[in-house]
Amino acid sequence: MSALAWRSQRIRVTGIVQGVGFRPFVWRLAQQLQLTGWVRNDAQGVELLAQGNAAELVELLRRLRDDAPPLARVDAVQAQAGVAEAFTTFSILDSQSGQASTAIGPDVAVCGDCLGELFDPANRRYRHGFITCTHCGPRFTITRALPYDRPQTSMAAFPLCAACGRDYTSPANRRFHAETTCCPQCGPRLSLSDAQGQAIAGDPMARTLQLLQAGSIVAIKGLGGFHLACDARNFDAVARLRCVKNREAKPFAVMLANAASVAPYAPVPAAERALLESRERPIVLLPTQADCEAALPGVAPGLLNLGVMLPTTPIHFLLFHEAAGRPAGTQWLTEPQSLVLVMTSANPGGEPIVQGTQEARTRLKGIADAILDHDRDIVARCDDSVVQVVAGHAQFIRRSRGYAPAAIRLANEGPSVLAFGAHLKNTVCLSRGAEAFLSPHIGDLDNAASCDFLDETVQRLCDLLDVKPEIVAHDLHPDDYSTRAALAFAAQHGLPTLAVQHHHAHIGAVCAEHGWPGGPLLGLALDGFGLGLDGKAWGGELLQVDGANFQRLGHLRPLAMPGGDRCAREPWRMAASVLHELGRSVDIAQRFKEPGAQTVAAMLERQFNCPRTPGLGRVFDAAAALLNLCCYMPYEALAPVLLEDAAIGFIVKSGWPAPMEDGWAINAQGQLSLLPLLASLIGAPDVNQAAARFHATLVAALSDWVMQAAHATGLTTLAWGGGCFLNTLLSSALRQNLEQCGLTVLAPRRSSPGDGSIALGQAWVAMKYLETN
C-alpha cells in the first residue's frame, strides 16, 4: 500500500449503539475491508480507530451508517484524522467510562436465530429460558449504568462458562461481545413455587402449564416485571382473576403462540400483523370475530376489540412449546396452537408492576396461586406497550416496553430539561442535546407506590443518561403529585421551574416528535380535563401555539358537572347536565332511575357543586348515557368506547351517515356548541345509527371550527393531541376532512395522544422558553 493511499481515522458513532452488537459489527467490517485499529464503547457511544486504504475507509463510513445491526440506531458518524502509529490487527478494546452521551436501547423479543436454537434438541441451549444474542433480549430493564457492559447489568452475577466464553470472544459468532450471553450451565435459572413460597417439584415449565390448564393463576416473571396469567378459555379462571385483582370489567390482553393462532378470535390485517410480530412485541388492539366473546368468556366483555400479544421472552415461548408437545424445530411456530393465555400486568390496586421476587410474594399474596420466577434481577420496571392501527398507521395507547426509553429526535439542540408529566398515565421526560428520552409508563399518581415509582424513574433517567437538567417543567395544577415532586426536585438541586399548561403540552409533544422548527401553528387539544390559565377546567381547546407561548382561540361550550369528578365515573350525570341545558330538568328523575337523580336535578337548578367543563371527554360521556349505552363506568373511557363501538356497528353495515344539519354552532368568541347534536340523541330509535351520526356531526363541527380559525389566522398547519384522539373514527375522519381542506395535520406517532405524552410536551415548551429567555 502506498503512503498516499494509507489513512488513519478516528471515528465516533452516536445513537443507540451499545448493547446491539455494534462493536462486533465494526470488527467484521474491518476484517472485510482489511483495516487495522480498534473499537470500543465509551460513555458517548462507540469510538474506533481505523487504518488502511483511503477508499476502504470511505466504504467503512458508508457501511457504518447504512448497514448497522438491526437493533442499532445511528444518529451520527464523525471522522477526523487518527494517530500515525500503525496497527497490525483490529481489536475490540475494553470500554471507557465518562460523561454519558449515548443511550441504552429498549428490550426486544427473541430473534429467529435464537428460536431456532431454543427448539433444536441437539443445541446446548435447547429450551434455555434465557437464550439471547446481540440481536435480541433485554437491554434497558437489566442495565444499571453505561457504558453497556456485562458488569454494569444484572447479568454480572452470572460469570460465563468456558463454552459461552468462546462464543463471546469468537468474531464469527453472533454472540461475539453479546453481554447477555449465557446457557443452562452458567445462566439464570427458573423456579416455580406456590403461594406460600414452597418449591413445586418437577420441570418448572411443565408444571406451570399443568397449573394453568387446571385453572390456576400463575405470576410469571417477564422482562420489566411480572404478569398474571390464566387460561383465557376458562371462564371460572378469568372470573377469579377479575375478583382477586379487583378488575370488574376492564378488558384483559391475551397471549397466543403466533398470528395463525389469533385467527379464530380476531382477523389480523397486514399492518396489525407487522406490529404483533415486530421485535417490540406490543399489545395490539384487533377487531374481534363474531364469536370471540363466547370463545373467550369474560376476557373483553361487550367490546369489539381484543388486546393481543405474541410471546416476547424465551419463557413465554417455552410455555407454548410445552403445550404443543415439545416438537423439534420451529415449524410449529407457523401453525395454529390452541393455548390462549390471559396475560395482564401484575399491578394490584393500580400500583406499579411487580418487579422483584420478594415483592411478588408480598403484593401478590392471595392473587397468584404460584410464581414462575428466576434469579436474574429486573433493574427497571417496564410495563407492556399498547398500540392500535388508525388509517394504516400505528397509534400508541401506551408507549413502554420495546419502545421506551428510545430517544425522540428533536429539531434542534437545546438545554437539558427534566419534565415531570401529568397526574394520569404519567411518564417523565429528560432532554439531552437534540434528543428527548420519554420514560416507560409510570401510571396514575393516585397511590404512594406510583408516586415512589415516579421519583425512582426520575433518578434512574438522570443517572443512566448522566444528565444534570438546567430547568424543571411541570403541570400547571398545584395539587398534582407530579407538580409537587417537580418543585421538590428543583428546590433540592437549585433549579428554575416552568409551569406548562396541560393542553399547551399536548400540542408541544406533537411539535417535538415532528421536529416542528418553531413559528405559530394551530393546535387542537381534546380530552377530559386539564387546568386552564384561568384556574378552571379546560378540555376542548382550539389554540394558536408559538413555541413557549400560546393563545386560546376557542373552546367547546362548557357543560355543568353535577358532583364534580363523580361525572367521570357516572356518565348519566353528564346526560342530566345536557337535559338541564335544554331546559328539561324535570325529565332527569324520570329518565334516570339512579339513586340521587332528583338530587342531581336540584344541584343543576341551583348550580351547587356543578363546576363547568368544556372537555370533549365529558361530551362523549353524555352522548353514551343519552343513548343508554353506558350510565356507569367501572373503568376509564368505557362510555366513549361503547359509543364508538355502536357507531362502528352501523358504519360497517351502512357506511357513514350524513352529518346532522344545524348540529352545532360557533359564536363570535370561537365557542363551539354541540348542544343541538346532543339534543338529537334523546329518544333516538336506532342507537347505532344515532352513535354514527354523532361521530359524523362531531367531525363536521370540528372541521368547521378549525377551518374558521385557519382562515382567520392564515395558518395552514394543525397539530392535535389529547385522549379523545384515541377514538379511531374521530381521528381518521377528521384528518381526511382537514387534509382535503388544505391543512397539514401533525398527529402523534411516536408517543400517545393521551397524557402519556404530556412530559414530552412540557420538555419541548421549556426548551422553547429557554431559547427566548
Coordinates of N, CA, C and O in Angstrom, one line a residue, residues 364-454:
L364 N -48.6 -10.1 45.8 CA -49.4 -11.0 45.0 C -50.0 -12.1 45.9 O -50.6 -13.0 45.4
K365 N -49.8 -11.9 47.2 CA -50.4 -12.9 48.2 C -51.9 -12.8 48.1 O -52.5 -11.7 48.1
G366 N -52.6 -14.0 47.9 CA -54.0 -14.0 47.7 C -54.5 -13.8 46.3 O -55.7 -13.8 46.0
I367 N -53.5 -13.5 45.4 CA -53.9 -13.3 44.0 C -53.3 -14.4 43.1 O -54.1 -15.1 42.4
A368 N -52.0 -14.7 43.2 CA -51.4 -15.7 42.4 C -51.3 -17.0 43.2 O -51.0 -17.1 44.4
D369 N -51.7 -18.1 42.5 CA -51.6 -19.5 43.1 C -50.2 -20.0 43.1 O -49.8 -20.8 43.9
A370 N -49.4 -19.5 42.2 CA -48.0 -19.9 42.0 C -47.2 -18.8 41.4 O -47.8 -17.9 40.7
I371 N -45.9 -18.9 41.5 CA -45.0 -17.9 40.9 C -43.9 -18.6 40.1 O -43.1 -19.4 40.7
L372 N -43.8 -18.3 38.8 CA -42.8 -18.8 38.0 C -41.7 -17.7 38.0 O -41.9 -16.6 37.4
D373 N -40.6 -17.9 38.6 CA -39.6 -16.9 38.9 C -38.3 -17.3 38.3 O -38.1 -18.4 37.8
H374 N -37.3 -16.4 38.4 CA -35.9 -16.7 38.0 C -35.0 -15.8 38.8 O -35.5 -14.8 39.5
D375 N -33.7 -16.0 38.7 CA -32.8 -15.3 39.6 C -32.0 -14.2 38.9 O -31.0 -13.7 39.3
R376 N -32.5 -13.7 37.7 CA -31.9 -12.5 37.0 C -32.7 -11.3 37.5 O -33.9 -11.3 37.2
D377 N -32.1 -10.4 38.1 CA -32.8 -9.2 38.6 C -33.4 -8.4 37.5 O -32.7 -8.2 36.4
I378 N -34.6 -7.8 37.7 CA -35.1 -6.7 36.9 C -34.6 -5.4 37.5 O -35.0 -5.1 38.6
V379 N -33.8 -4.7 36.8 CA -33.3 -3.4 37.3 C -34.3 -2.3 37.2 O -34.4 -1.5 38.1
A380 N -35.1 -2.3 36.1 CA -36.1 -1.2 35.9 C -37.4 -1.8 35.5 O -37.5 -2.7 34.6
R381 N -38.5 -1.4 36.2 CA -39.8 -1.8 35.8 C -40.1 -1.3 34.4 O -39.7 -0.2 34.0
C382 N -40.9 -2.0 33.6 CA -41.3 -1.6 32.3 C -42.5 -2.4 31.9 O -42.4 -3.6 31.6
D383 N -43.7 -1.7 31.8 CA -44.9 -2.4 31.5 C -45.1 -2.6 30.0 O -44.3 -2.0 29.2
D384 N -46.1 -3.3 29.6 CA -46.3 -3.6 28.2 C -46.7 -2.4 27.4 O -47.5 -1.5 28.0
S385 N -46.3 -2.2 26.2 CA -46.8 -1.2 25.3 C -48.2 -1.7 24.7 O -48.4 -2.8 24.5
V386 N -49.0 -0.7 24.4 CA -50.3 -1.0 23.8 C -50.5 0.0 22.6 O -50.3 1.2 22.7
V387 N -50.8 -0.6 21.4 CA -51.0 0.2 20.2 C -52.3 -0.3 19.4 O -52.8 -1.4 19.7
Q388 N -52.7 0.6 18.6 CA -53.8 0.3 17.6 C -53.4 0.9 16.3 O -52.5 1.7 16.2
V389 N -54.1 0.4 15.2 CA -53.8 0.9 13.9 C -54.9 1.9 13.5 O -56.1 1.5 13.6
V390 N -54.6 3.1 13.1 CA -55.5 4.1 12.6 C -55.1 4.5 11.2 O -54.0 5.0 11.0
A391 N -56.0 4.3 10.2 CA -55.7 4.7 8.9 C -54.3 4.2 8.4 O -53.6 4.9 7.7
G392 N -54.0 2.9 8.8 CA -52.8 2.3 8.3 C -51.6 2.6 9.1 O -50.5 2.1 8.9
H393 N -51.7 3.5 10.2 CA -50.5 3.9 11.0 C -50.7 3.4 12.4 O -51.8 3.4 12.9
A394 N -49.6 3.0 13.0 CA -49.7 2.6 14.4 C -49.9 3.9 15.3 O -49.3 4.9 15.1
Q395 N -50.8 3.7 16.3 CA -51.0 4.8 17.2 C -50.8 4.2 18.6 O -51.4 3.2 19.0
F396 N -50.0 4.9 19.4 CA -49.7 4.4 20.8 C -50.9 4.7 21.7 O -51.4 5.9 21.7
I397 N -51.4 3.7 22.4 CA -52.2 3.9 23.6 C -51.4 4.1 24.8 O -51.6 4.9 25.7
R398 N -50.3 3.2 24.8 CA -49.3 3.3 25.9 C -48.0 3.0 25.3 O -47.8 1.9 24.7
R399 N -47.0 3.8 25.5 CA -45.6 3.6 25.0 C -44.7 3.2 26.1 O -44.5 4.0 27.0
S400 N -44.3 2.0 26.1 CA -43.5 1.5 27.2 C -42.5 0.4 26.7 O -41.6 0.7 25.8
R401 N -42.6 -0.9 27.1 CA -41.7 -1.9 26.8 C -41.5 -2.0 25.2 O -42.5 -2.0 24.5
G402 N -40.3 -2.2 24.8 CA -40.0 -2.3 23.4 C -39.7 -1.0 22.7 O -39.0 -0.9 21.7
Y403 N -40.2 0.1 23.3 CA -40.0 1.4 22.7 C -39.3 2.4 23.6 O -38.5 3.2 23.1
A404 N -39.7 2.4 24.9 CA -39.0 3.3 25.8 C -37.8 2.6 26.4 O -37.8 1.4 26.6
P405 N -36.8 3.4 26.7 CA -36.7 4.9 26.6 C -36.0 5.3 25.3 O -35.1 6.3 25.4
A406 N -36.2 4.7 24.1 CA -35.5 5.2 22.9 C -35.8 6.7 22.7 O -36.9 7.2 22.9
A407 N -34.7 7.3 22.3 CA -34.8 8.8 22.2 C -35.7 9.2 21.0 O -35.8 8.6 20.0
I408 N -36.4 10.3 21.2 CA -37.2 11.0 20.2 C -36.3 12.2 19.7 O -36.0 13.1 20.5
R409 N -36.0 12.2 18.4 CA -35.1 13.2 17.9 C -35.9 14.6 17.8 O -37.0 14.6 17.4
L410 N -35.2 15.6 18.2 CA -35.8 17.0 18.2 C -35.2 17.7 17.1 O -34.2 17.4 16.5
A411 N -35.9 18.8 16.7 CA -35.4 19.6 15.5 C -34.1 20.3 15.8 O -33.2 20.4 14.9
N412 N -33.8 20.7 17.1 CA -32.6 21.4 17.4 C -32.1 21.0 18.8 O -32.8 20.5 19.6
E413 N -30.8 21.2 18.9 CA -30.2 21.0 20.3 C -30.7 22.1 21.2 O -31.0 23.2 20.8
G414 N -30.7 21.8 22.5 CA -31.1 22.8 23.5 C -30.7 22.4 24.8 O -30.1 21.3 25.1
P415 N -31.0 23.2 25.8 CA -30.6 22.9 27.2 C -31.4 21.7 27.7 O -32.4 21.4 27.2
S416 N -30.8 21.1 28.7 CA -31.4 19.9 29.2 C -32.6 20.2 30.1 O -32.5 21.1 31.0
V417 N -33.8 19.6 29.9 CA -35.0 19.8 30.6 C -35.4 18.5 31.2 O -35.4 17.4 30.6
L418 N -35.8 18.6 32.5 CA -36.5 17.4 33.1 C -38.0 17.8 33.3 O -38.3 18.8 34.0
A419 N -38.9 17.0 32.7 CA -40.3 17.3 32.8 C -41.0 16.1 33.5 O -40.7 15.0 33.2
F420 N -41.9 16.5 34.4 CA -42.5 15.5 35.3 C -43.8 15.0 34.9 O -44.4 14.2 35.6
G421 N -44.4 15.5 33.8 CA -45.6 14.9 33.2 C -46.9 15.2 33.9 O -47.0 16.2 34.7
A422 N -47.9 14.4 33.6 CA -49.3 14.6 34.1 C -49.6 13.8 35.3 O -48.8 12.9 35.7
H423 N -50.7 14.0 35.9 CA -51.2 13.2 37.0 C -51.6 11.8 36.6 O -51.4 10.8 37.3
L424 N -52.3 11.7 35.5 CA -52.7 10.4 35.0 C -51.8 9.9 33.9 O -51.3 10.7 33.1
K425 N -51.7 8.6 33.8 CA -50.9 8.0 32.7 C -49.5 8.6 32.7 O -48.9 8.9 31.6
N426 N -48.9 8.8 33.8 CA -47.7 9.6 34.0 C -46.5 8.9 33.3 O -46.3 7.7 33.3
T427 N -45.7 9.7 32.6 CA -44.3 9.4 32.2 C -43.5 10.6 32.6 O -44.1 11.7 32.8
V428 N -42.2 10.5 32.6 CA -41.3 11.7 32.7 C -40.4 11.7 31.5 O -40.3 10.7 30.8
C429 N -39.9 12.9 31.3 CA -39.0 13.1 30.1 C -37.8 13.9 30.4 O -37.8 14.8 31.2
L430 N -36.7 13.5 29.9 CA -35.4 14.1 30.1 C -34.8 14.4 28.7 O -34.6 13.5 27.9
S431 N -34.5 15.7 28.4 CA -33.9 16.0 27.1 C -32.4 16.2 27.3 O -31.9 16.5 28.4
R432 N -31.7 15.8 26.2 CA -30.2 16.0 26.2 C -29.8 16.3 24.8 O -30.1 15.5 23.8
G433 N -29.3 17.5 24.6 CA -29.0 17.9 23.2 C -30.2 18.0 22.3 O -31.2 18.7 22.6
A434 N -30.2 17.2 21.3 CA -31.3 17.2 20.3 C -32.1 15.9 20.5 O -32.8 15.5 19.5
E435 N -32.2 15.4 21.7 CA -32.9 14.1 22.0 C -33.8 14.3 23.2 O -33.4 15.0 24.1
A436 N -34.9 13.7 23.2 CA -35.8 13.6 24.3 C -36.1 12.2 24.7 O -36.5 11.4 23.8
F437 N -35.8 11.8 25.9 CA -36.0 10.5 26.4 C -37.2 10.4 27.3 O -37.3 10.9 28.4
L438 N -38.3 9.8 26.7 CA -39.5 9.6 27.4 C -39.5 8.3 28.1 O -39.2 7.3 27.5
S439 N -39.8 8.3 29.4 CA -39.7 7.1 30.2 C -40.8 6.1 29.8 O -41.8 6.4 29.2
P440 N -40.6 4.9 30.3 CA -41.7 3.9 30.2 C -42.9 4.4 31.1 O -42.8 5.3 31.9
H441 N -44.0 3.8 30.8 CA -45.3 4.1 31.5 C -45.1 4.0 33.1 O -44.6 3.0 33.6
I442 N -45.5 5.0 33.8 CA -45.5 5.0 35.2 C -46.9 4.8 35.8 O -47.1 4.0 36.7
G443 N -47.9 5.5 35.2 CA -49.2 5.2 35.6 C -49.9 6.4 36.3 O -49.3 7.5 36.3
D444 N -51.1 6.2 36.9 CA -51.8 7.2 37.6 C -51.2 7.4 38.9 O -51.0 6.5 39.7
L445 N -51.0 8.7 39.3 CA -50.3 9.0 40.6 C -51.3 9.1 41.7 O -51.4 10.1 42.4
D446 N -52.1 8.1 41.8 CA -53.2 8.0 42.8 C -52.8 7.3 44.1 O -53.7 7.1 45.0
N447 N -51.6 6.7 44.1 CA -51.2 5.9 45.3 C -49.7 6.2 45.6 O -49.0 6.6 44.7
A448 N -49.3 5.9 46.8 CA -48.0 6.1 47.2 C -46.9 5.4 46.4 O -45.9 5.9 46.1
A449 N -47.3 4.1 46.0 CA -46.3 3.3 45.3 C -46.0 3.9 43.9 O -44.9 3.9 43.4
S450 N -47.1 4.4 43.2 CA -46.8 5.1 41.9 C -46.1 6.4 42.1 O -45.2 6.7 41.2
C451 N -46.3 7.1 43.1 CA -45.5 8.3 43.3 C -44.1 8.0 43.6 O -43.2 8.7 43.1
D452 N -43.8 6.9 44.3 CA -42.4 6.5 44.6 C -41.8 6.1 43.3 O -40.6 6.3 43.0
F453 N -42.6 5.4 42.4 CA -42.1 4.9 41.1 C -41.7 6.1 40.2 O -40.7 6.1 39.5
L454 N -42.5 7.2 40.3 CA -42.1 8.4 39.6 C -40.7 8.9 40.1 O -39.9 9.2 39.2

